[in-house]
PDB file of C-alpha atoms in Angstrom:
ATOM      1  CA  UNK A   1       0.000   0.000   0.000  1.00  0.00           C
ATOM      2  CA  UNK A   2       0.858   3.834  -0.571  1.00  0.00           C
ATOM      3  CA  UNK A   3      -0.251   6.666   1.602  1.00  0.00           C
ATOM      4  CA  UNK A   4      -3.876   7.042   2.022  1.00  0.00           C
ATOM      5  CA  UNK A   5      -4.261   3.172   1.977  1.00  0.00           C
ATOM      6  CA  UNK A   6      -3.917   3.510  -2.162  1.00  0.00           C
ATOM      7  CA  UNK A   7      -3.119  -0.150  -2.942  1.00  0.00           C
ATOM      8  CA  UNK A   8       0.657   0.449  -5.070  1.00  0.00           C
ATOM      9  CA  UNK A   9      -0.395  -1.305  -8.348  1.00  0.00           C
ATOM     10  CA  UNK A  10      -3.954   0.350  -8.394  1.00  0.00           C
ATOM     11  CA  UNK A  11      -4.371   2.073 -11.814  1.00  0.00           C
ATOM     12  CA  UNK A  12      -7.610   5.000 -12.398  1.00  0.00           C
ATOM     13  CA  UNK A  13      -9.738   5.078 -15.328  1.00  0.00           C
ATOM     14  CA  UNK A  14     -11.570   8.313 -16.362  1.00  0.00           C
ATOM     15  CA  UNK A  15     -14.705   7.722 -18.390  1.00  0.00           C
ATOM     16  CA  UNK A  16     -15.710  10.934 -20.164  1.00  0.00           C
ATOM     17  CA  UNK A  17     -16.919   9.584 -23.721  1.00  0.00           C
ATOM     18  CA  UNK A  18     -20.273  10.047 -23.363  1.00  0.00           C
ATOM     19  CA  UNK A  19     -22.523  12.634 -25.228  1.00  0.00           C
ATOM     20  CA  UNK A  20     -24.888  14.076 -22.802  1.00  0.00           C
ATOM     21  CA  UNK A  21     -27.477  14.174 -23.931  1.00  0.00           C
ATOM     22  CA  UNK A  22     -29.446  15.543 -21.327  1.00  0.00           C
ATOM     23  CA  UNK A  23     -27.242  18.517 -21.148  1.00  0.00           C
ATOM     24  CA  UNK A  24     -27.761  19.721 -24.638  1.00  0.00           C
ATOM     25  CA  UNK A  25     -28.109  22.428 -26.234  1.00  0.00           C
ATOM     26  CA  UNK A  26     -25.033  23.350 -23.704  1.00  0.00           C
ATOM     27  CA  UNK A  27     -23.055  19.611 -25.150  1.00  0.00           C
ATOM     28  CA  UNK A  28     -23.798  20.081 -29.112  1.00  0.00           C
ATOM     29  CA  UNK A  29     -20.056  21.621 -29.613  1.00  0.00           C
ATOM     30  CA  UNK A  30     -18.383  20.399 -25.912  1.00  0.00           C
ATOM     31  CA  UNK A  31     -18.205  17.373 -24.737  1.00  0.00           C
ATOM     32  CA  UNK A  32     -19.621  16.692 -20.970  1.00  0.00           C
ATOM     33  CA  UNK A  33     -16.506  16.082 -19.409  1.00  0.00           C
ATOM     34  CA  UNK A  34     -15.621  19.814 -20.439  1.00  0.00           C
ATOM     35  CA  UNK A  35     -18.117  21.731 -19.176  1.00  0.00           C
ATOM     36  CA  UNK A  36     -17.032  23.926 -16.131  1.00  0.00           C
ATOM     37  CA  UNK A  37     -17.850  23.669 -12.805  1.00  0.00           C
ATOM     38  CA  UNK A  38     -17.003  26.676 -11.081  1.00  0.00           C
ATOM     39  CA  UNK A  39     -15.053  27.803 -13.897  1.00  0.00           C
ATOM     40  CA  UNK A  40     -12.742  24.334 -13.495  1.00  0.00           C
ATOM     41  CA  UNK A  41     -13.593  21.700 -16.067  1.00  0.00           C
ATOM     42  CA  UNK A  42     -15.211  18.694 -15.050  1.00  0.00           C
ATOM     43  CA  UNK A  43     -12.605  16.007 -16.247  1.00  0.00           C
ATOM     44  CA  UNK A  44      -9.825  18.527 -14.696  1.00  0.00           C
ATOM     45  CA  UNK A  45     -11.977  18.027 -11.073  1.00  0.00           C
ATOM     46  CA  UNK A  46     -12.076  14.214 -11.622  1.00  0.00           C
ATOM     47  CA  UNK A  47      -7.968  14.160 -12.351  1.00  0.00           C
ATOM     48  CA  UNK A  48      -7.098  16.980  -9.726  1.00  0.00           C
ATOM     49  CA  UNK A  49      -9.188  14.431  -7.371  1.00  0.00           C
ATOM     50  CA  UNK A  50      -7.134  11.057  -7.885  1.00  0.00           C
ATOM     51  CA  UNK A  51      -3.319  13.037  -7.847  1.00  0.00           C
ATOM     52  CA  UNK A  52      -5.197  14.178  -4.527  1.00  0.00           C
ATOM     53  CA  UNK A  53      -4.551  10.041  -3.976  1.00  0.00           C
ATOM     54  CA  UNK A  54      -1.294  10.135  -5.553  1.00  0.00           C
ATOM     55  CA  UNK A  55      -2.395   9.140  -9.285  1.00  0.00           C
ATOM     56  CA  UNK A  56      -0.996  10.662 -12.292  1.00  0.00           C
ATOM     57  CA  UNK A  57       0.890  10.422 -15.654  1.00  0.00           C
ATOM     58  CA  UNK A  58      -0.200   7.993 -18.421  1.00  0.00           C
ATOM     59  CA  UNK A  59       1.176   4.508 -16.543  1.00  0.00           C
ATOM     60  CA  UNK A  60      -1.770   5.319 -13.380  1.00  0.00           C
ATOM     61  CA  UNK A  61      -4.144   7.191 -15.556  1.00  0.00           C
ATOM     62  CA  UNK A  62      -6.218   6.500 -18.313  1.00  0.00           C
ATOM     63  CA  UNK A  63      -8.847   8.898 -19.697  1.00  0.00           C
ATOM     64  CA  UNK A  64     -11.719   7.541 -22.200  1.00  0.00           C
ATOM     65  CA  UNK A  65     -12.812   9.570 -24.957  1.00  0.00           C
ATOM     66  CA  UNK A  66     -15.673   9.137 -27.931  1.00  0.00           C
ATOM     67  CA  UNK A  67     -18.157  11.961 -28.521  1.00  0.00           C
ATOM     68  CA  UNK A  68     -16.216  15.237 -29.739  1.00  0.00           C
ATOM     69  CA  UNK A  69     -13.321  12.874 -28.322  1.00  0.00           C
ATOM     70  CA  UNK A  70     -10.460  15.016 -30.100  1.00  0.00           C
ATOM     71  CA  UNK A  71     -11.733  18.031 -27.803  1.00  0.00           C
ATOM     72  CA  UNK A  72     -10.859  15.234 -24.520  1.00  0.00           C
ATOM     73  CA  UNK A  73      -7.343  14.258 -26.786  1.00  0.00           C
ATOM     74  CA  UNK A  74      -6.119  17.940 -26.674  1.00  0.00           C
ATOM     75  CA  UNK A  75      -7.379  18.659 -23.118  1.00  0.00           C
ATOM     76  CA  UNK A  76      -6.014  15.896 -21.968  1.00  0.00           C
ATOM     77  CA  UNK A  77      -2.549  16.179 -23.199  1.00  0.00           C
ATOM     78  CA  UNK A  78       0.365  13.888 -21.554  1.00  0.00           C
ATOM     79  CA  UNK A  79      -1.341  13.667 -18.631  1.00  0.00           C
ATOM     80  CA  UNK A  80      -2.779  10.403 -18.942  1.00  0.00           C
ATOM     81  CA  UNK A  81      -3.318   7.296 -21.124  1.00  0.00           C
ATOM     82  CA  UNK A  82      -5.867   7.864 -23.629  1.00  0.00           C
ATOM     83  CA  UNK A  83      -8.578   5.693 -24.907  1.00  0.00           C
ATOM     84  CA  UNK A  84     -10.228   6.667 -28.054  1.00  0.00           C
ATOM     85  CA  UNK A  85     -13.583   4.401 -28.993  1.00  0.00           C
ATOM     86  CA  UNK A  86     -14.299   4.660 -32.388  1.00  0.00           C
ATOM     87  CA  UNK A  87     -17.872   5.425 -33.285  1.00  0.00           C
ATOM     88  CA  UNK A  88     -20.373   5.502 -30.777  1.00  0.00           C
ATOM     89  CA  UNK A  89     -19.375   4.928 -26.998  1.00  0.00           C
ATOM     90  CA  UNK A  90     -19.028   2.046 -25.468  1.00  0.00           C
ATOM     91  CA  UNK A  91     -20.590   2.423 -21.938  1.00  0.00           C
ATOM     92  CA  UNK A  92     -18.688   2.201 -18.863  1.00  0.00           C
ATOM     93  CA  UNK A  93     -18.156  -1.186 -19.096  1.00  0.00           C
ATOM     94  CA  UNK A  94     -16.880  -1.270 -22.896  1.00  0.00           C
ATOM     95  CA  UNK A  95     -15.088   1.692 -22.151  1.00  0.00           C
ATOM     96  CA  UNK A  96     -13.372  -0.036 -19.026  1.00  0.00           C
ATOM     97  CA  UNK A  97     -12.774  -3.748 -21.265  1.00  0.00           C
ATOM     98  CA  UNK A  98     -11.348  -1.494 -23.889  1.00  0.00           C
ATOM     99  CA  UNK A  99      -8.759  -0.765 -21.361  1.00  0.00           C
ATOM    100  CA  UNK A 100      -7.532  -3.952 -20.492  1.00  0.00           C
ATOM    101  CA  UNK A 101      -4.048  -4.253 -22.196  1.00  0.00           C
ATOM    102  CA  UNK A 102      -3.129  -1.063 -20.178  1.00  0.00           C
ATOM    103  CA  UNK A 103      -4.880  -2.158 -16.888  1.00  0.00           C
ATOM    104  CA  UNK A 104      -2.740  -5.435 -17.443  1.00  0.00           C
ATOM    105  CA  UNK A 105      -3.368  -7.075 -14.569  1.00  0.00           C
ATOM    106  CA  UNK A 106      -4.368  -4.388 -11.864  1.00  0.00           C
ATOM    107  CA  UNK A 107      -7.429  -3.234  -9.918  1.00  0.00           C
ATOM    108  CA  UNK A 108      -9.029   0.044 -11.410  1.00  0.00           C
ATOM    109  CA  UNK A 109     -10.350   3.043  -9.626  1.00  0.00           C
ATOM    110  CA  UNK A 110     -12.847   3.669 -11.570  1.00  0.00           C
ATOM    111  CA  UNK A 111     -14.617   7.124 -12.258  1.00  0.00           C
ATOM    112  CA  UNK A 112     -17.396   9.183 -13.920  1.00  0.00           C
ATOM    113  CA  UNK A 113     -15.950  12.772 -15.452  1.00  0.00           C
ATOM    114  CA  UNK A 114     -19.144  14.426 -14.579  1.00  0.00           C
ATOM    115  CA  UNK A 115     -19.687  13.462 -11.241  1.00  0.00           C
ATOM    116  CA  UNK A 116     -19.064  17.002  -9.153  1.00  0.00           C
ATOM    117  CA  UNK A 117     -17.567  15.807  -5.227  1.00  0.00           C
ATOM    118  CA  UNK A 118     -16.848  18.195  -2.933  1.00  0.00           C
ATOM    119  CA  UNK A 119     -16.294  17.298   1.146  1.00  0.00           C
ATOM    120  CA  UNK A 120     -15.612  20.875   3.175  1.00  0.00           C
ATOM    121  CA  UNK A 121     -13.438  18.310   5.735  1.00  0.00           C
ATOM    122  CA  UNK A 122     -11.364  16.444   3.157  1.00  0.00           C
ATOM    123  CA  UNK A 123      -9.557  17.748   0.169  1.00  0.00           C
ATOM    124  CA  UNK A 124      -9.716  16.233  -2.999  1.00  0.00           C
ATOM    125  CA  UNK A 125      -8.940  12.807  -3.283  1.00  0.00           C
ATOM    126  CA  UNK A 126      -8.373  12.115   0.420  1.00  0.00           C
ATOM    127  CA  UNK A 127     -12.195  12.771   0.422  1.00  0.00           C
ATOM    128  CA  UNK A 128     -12.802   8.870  -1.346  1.00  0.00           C
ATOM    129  CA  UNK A 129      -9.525   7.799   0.372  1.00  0.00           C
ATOM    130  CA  UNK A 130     -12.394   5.367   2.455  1.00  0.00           C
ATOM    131  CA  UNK A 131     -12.879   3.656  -0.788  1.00  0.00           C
ATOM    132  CA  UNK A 132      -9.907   2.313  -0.769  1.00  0.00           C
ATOM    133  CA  UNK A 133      -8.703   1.927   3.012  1.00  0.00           C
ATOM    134  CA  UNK A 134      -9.124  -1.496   3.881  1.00  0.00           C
ATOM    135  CA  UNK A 135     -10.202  -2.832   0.814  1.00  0.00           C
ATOM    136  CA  UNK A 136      -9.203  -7.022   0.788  1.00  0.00           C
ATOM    137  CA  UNK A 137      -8.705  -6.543  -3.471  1.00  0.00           C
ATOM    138  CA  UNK A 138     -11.557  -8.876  -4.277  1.00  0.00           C
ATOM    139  CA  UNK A 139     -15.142  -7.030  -3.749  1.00  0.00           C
ATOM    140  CA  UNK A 140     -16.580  -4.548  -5.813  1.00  0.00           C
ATOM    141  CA  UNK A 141     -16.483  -1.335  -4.121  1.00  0.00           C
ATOM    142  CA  UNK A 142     -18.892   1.487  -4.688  1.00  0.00           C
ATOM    143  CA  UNK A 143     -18.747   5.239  -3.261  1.00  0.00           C
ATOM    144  CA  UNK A 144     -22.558   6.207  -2.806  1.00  0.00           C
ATOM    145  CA  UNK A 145     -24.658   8.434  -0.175  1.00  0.00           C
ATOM    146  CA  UNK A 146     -28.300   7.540   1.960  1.00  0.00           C
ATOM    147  CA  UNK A 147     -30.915   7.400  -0.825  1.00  0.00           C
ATOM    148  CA  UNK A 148     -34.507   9.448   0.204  1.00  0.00           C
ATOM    149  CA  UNK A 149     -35.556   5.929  -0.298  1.00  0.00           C
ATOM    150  CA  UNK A 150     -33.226   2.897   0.522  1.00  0.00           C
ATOM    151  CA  UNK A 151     -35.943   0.238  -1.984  1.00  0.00           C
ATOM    152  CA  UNK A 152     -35.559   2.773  -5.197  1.00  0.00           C
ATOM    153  CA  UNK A 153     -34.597   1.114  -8.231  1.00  0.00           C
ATOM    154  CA  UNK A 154     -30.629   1.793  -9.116  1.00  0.00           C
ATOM    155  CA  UNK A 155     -29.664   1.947  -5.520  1.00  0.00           C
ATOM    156  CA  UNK A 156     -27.104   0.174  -3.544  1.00  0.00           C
ATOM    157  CA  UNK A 157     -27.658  -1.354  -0.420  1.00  0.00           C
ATOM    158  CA  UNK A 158     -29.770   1.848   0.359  1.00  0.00           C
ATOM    159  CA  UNK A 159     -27.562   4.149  -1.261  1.00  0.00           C
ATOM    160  CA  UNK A 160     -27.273   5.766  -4.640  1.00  0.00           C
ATOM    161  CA  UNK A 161     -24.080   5.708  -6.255  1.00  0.00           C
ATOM    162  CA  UNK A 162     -21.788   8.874  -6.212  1.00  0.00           C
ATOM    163  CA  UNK A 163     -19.201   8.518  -8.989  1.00  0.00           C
ATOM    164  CA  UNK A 164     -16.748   6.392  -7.830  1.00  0.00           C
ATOM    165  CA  UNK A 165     -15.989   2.739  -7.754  1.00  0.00           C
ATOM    166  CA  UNK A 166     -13.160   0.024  -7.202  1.00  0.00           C
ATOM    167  CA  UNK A 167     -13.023  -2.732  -9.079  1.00  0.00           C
ATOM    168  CA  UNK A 168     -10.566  -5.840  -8.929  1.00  0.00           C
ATOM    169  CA  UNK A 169      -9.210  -7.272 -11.853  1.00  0.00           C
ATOM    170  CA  UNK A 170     -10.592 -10.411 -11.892  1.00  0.00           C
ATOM    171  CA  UNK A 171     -13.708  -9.146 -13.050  1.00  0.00           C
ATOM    172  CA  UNK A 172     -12.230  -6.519 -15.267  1.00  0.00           C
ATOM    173  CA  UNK A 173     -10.104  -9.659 -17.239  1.00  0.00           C
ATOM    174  CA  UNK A 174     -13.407 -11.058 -18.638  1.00  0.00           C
ATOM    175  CA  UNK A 175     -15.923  -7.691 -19.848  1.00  0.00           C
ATOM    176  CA  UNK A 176     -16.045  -7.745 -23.135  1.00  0.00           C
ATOM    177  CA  UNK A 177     -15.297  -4.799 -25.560  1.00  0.00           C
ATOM    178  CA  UNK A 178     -19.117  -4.373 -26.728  1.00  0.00           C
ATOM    179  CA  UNK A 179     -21.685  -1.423 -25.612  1.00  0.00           C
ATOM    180  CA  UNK A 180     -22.626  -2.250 -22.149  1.00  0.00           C
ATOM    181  CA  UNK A 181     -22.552  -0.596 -18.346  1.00  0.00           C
ATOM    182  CA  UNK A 182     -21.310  -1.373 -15.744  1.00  0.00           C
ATOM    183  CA  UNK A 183     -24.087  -1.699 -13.184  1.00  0.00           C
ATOM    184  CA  UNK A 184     -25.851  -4.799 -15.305  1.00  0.00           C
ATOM    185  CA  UNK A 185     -22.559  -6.434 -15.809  1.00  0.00           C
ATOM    186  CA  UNK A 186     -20.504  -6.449 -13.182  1.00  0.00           C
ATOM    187  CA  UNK A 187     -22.492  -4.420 -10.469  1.00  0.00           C
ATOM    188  CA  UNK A 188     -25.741  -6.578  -9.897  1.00  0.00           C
ATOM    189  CA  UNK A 189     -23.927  -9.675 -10.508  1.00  0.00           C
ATOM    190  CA  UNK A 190     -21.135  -8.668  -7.492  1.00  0.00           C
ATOM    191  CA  UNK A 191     -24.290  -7.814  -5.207  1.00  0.00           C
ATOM    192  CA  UNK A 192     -26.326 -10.589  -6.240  1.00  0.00           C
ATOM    193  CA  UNK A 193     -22.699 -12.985  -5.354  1.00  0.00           C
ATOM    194  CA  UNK A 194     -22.682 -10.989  -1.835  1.00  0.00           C
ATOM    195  CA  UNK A 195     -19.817  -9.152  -3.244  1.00  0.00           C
ATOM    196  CA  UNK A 196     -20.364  -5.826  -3.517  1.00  0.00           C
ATOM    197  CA  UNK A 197     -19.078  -2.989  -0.521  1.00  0.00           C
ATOM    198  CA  UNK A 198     -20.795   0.648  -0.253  1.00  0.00           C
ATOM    199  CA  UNK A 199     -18.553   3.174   1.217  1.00  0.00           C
ATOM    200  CA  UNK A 200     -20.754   6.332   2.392  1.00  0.00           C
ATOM    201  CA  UNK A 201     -19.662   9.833   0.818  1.00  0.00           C
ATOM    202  CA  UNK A 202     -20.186  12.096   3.524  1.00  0.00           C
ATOM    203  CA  UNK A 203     -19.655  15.106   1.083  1.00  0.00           C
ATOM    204  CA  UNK A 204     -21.705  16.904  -1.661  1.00  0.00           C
ATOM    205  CA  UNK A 205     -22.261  14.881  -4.923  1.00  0.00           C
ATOM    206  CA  UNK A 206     -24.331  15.907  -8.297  1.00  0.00           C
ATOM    207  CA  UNK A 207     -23.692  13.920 -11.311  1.00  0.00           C
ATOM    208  CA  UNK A 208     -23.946  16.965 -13.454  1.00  0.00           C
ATOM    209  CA  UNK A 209     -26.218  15.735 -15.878  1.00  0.00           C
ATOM    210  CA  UNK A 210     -29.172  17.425 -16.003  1.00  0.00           C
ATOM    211  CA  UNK A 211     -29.297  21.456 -15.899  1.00  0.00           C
ATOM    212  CA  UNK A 212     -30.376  21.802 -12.649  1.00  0.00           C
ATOM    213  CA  UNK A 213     -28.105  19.678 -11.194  1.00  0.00           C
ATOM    214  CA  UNK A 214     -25.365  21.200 -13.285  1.00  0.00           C
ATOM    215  CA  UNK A 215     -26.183  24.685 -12.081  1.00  0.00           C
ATOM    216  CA  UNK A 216     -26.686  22.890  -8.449  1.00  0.00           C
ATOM    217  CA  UNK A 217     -22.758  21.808  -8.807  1.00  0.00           C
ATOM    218  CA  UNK A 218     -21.700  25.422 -10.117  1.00  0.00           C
ATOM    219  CA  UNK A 219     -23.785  27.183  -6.875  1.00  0.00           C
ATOM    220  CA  UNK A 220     -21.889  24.959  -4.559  1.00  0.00           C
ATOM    221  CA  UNK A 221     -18.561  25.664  -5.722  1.00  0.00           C
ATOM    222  CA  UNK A 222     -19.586  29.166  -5.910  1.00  0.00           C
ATOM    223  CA  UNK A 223     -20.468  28.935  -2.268  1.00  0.00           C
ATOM    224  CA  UNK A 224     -22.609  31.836  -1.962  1.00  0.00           C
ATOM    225  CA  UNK A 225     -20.666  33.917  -3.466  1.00  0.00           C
ATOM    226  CA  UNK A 226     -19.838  34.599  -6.948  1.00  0.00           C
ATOM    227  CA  UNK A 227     -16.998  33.436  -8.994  1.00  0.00           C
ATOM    228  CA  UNK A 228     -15.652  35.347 -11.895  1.00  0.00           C
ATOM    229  CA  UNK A 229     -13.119  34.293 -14.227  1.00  0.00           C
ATOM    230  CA  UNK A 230     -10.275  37.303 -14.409  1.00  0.00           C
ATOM    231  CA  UNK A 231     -10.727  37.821 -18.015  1.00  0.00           C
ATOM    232  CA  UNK A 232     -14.155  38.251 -17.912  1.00  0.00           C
ATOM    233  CA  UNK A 233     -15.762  42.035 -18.090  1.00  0.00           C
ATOM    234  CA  UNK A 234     -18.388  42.957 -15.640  1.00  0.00           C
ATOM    235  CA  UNK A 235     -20.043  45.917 -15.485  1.00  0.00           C
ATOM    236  CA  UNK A 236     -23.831  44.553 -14.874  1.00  0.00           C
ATOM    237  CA  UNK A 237     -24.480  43.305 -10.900  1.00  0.00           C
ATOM    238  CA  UNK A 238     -23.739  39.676 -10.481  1.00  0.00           C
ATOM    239  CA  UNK A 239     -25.081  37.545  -7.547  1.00  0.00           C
ATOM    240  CA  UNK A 240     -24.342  34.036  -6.708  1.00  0.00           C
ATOM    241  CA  UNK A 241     -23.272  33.017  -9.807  1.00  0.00           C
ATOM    242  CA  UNK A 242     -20.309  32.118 -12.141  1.00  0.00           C
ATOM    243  CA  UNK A 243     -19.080  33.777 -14.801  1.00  0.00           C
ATOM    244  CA  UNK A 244     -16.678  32.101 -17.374  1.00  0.00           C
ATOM    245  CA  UNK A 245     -13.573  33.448 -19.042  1.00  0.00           C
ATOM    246  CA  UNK A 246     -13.603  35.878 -21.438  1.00  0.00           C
ATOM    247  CA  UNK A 247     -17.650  36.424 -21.143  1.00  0.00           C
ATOM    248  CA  UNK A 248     -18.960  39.988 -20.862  1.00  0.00           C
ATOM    249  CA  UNK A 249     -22.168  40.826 -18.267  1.00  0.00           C
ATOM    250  CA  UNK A 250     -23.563  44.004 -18.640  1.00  0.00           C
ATOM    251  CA  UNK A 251     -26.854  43.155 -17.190  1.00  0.00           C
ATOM    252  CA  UNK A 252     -28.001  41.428 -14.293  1.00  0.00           C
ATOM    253  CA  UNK A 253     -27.131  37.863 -13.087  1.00  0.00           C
ATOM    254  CA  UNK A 254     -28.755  36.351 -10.711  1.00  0.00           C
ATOM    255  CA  UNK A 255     -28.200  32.113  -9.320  1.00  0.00           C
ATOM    256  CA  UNK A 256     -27.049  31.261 -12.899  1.00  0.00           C
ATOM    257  CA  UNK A 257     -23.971  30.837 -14.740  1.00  0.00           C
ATOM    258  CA  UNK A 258     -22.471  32.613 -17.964  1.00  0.00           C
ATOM    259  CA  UNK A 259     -20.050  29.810 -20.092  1.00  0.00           C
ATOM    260  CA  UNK A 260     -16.729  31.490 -21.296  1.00  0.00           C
ATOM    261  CA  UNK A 261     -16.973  33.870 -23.992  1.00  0.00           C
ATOM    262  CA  UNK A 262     -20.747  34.733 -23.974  1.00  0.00           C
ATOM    263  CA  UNK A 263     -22.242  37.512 -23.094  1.00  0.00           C
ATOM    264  CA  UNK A 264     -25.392  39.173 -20.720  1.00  0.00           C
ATOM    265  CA  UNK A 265     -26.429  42.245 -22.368  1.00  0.00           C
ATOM    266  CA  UNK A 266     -27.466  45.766 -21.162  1.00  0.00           C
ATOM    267  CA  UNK A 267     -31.084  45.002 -19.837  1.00  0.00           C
ATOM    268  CA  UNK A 268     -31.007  41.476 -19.415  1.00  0.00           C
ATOM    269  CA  UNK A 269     -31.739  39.406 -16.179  1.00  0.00           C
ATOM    270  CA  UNK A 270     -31.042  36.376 -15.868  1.00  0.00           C
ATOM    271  CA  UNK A 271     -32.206  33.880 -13.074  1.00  0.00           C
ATOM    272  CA  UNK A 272     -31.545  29.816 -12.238  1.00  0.00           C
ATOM    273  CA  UNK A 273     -30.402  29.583 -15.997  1.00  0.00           C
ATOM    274  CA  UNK A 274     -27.049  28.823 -18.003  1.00  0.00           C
ATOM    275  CA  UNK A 275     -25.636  31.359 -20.773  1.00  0.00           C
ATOM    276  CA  UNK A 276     -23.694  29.787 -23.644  1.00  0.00           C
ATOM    277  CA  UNK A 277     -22.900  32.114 -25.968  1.00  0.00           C
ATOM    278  CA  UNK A 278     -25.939  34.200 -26.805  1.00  0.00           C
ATOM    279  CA  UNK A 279     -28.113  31.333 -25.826  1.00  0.00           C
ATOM    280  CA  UNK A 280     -29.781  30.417 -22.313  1.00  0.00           C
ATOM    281  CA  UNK A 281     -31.129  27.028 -20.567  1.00  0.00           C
ATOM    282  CA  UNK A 282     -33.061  26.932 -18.153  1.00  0.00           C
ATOM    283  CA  UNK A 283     -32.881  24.862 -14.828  1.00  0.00           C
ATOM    284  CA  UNK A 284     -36.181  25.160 -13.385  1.00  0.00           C
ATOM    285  CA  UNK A 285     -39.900  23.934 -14.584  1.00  0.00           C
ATOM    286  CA  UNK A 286     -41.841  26.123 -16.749  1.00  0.00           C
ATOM    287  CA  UNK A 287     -44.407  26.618 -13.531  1.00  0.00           C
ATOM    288  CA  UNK A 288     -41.204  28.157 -11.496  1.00  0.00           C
ATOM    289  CA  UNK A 289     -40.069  29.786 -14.504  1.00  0.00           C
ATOM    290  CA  UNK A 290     -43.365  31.574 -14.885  1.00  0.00           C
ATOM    291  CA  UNK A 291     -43.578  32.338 -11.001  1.00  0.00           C
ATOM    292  CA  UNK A 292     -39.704  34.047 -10.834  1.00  0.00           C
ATOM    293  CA  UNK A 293     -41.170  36.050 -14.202  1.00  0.00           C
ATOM    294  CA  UNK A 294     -44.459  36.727 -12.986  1.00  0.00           C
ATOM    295  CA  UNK A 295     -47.740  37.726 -15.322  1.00  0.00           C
ATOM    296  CA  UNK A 296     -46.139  40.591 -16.834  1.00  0.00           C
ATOM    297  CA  UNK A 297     -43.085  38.790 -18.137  1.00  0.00           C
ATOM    298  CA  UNK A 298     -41.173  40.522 -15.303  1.00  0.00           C
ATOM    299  CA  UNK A 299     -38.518  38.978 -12.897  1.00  0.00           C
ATOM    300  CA  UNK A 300     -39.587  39.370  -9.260  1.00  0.00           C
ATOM    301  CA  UNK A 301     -36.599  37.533  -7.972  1.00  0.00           C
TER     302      UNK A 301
END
């Protein structure tokens, strides 16, 4: 073992080849795993977060890539192995079996590039260190938090599943390199065999894939306040919110977040919504929308 109980052969696997699709109009020209978080990419968050365990370079860390995967390529860099799938993505668990001549042998840390983390009492990557710490190198191991309700379907042993999870390589010898996930192939089967651990999360998680929870993630690491990139203008009033790099708000901004490079004109106010470019999505149902606008068409918040 290394320090914080990181197992010395364990190798990480990034998976950020998927398209969401639930994201879009924001993912039509950037892939998930590059959208920003508090003005930090995602896939920079998940990487930061396992050199927080003492994982880097291309021999620990392998990055997935697919959908607009030459944006991941040049992100990416040296900084880790990378895993192009040709046509559409695999899933987690083609993307993982896709792997295997690098994994060659070890257990994988295995995690999702849009899954936002953030523990006030741990840094990054000593935050999931529990993941790890006593783990015998056989189980599956999943990081997940209390579900509202412990009999949903998709949960864990009570808990839904927060981004993370450990994986020996015994299992990851035999997927196969076709379309498939990993919760119906190797998941279910490990908790049907009794062999399947859920280390609690006590930290913040969204999986960033919906609006709202994307603008959730951005709030929190905006932590009341708001976050502005240095190159962006500002001349409009800004309030709990984040505002991107070279983006220009001359108008009023209000729980929402303006991408890099677009712009809030003179006049506008914008409220629980993402800015890309000229364009906005919104985060809440059209009845909230219409309450925050009122009958008028006029913002009360």
């Amino acid at each position: 073992m290394t320090g914080a109980g990181v197992p010395a052969e364990l190798c990480a696997v990034v998976l950020a080849a998927g398209e969401g699709t639930r994201l879009r109009p924001l993912t039509e020209r950037v892939p998930k795993a590059l959208c920003p978080v508090g003005n930090v990419p995602l896939l920079d968050r998940a990487l930061a977060r396992l050199a927080g365990l003492g994982l880097t370079g291309p021999d620990r860390v392998a990055v997935n890539a697919c959908y607009l995967g030459d944006q991941v390529v040049a992100h990416v860099g040296d900084r880790a192995h990378l895993s192009v799938e040709v046509g559409d993505p695999l899933g987690t668990a083609g993307g993982v079996a896709n792997l295997r001549d690098w994994i060659d042998g070890r257990p994988v840390l295995v995690g999702n590039a849009d899954a936002y983390l953030a523990d006030p009492a741990a840094a990054p990557g000593p935050d999931v260190a529990a993941l790890l710490d006593g783990w015998d190198g056989h189980t599956v191991r999943l990081l997940g938090q209390p579900a509202a309700n412990p009999t949903a379907p998709g949960t864990f042993d009570g808990h839904c599943f927060t981004g993370f999870s450990l994986l020996p390589w015994r299992l990851v010898r035999d997927l196969p390199v076709v379309v498939s996930d990993l919760v119906r192939v190797l998941w279910r089967p490990a908790e049907a065999a009794d062999a399947l651990e859920v280390v609690p999360y006590p930290g913040t998680f969204f999986d960033t894939g919906t609006p709202a929870d994307y603008l959730a993630a951005n709030l929190h690491a905006a932590a009341g306040d708001t976050l502005v990139d240095p190159s962006a203008r500002v001349t409009g009033r800004c309030v709990e919110s984040v505002v991107g790099a070279g983006a220009q708000v001359d108008g009023d901004v209000l729980r929402s977040v303006v991408w890099p490079g677009a712009t809030v004109r003179a006049g506008e106010r914008l409220v629980d919504v993402i800015r890309f470019g000229n364009g906005t999505v919104p985060t809440l149902p059209e009845p909230d929308r219409q309450h925050l606008l009122g009958p008028a068409g006029k913002h009360l918040a």
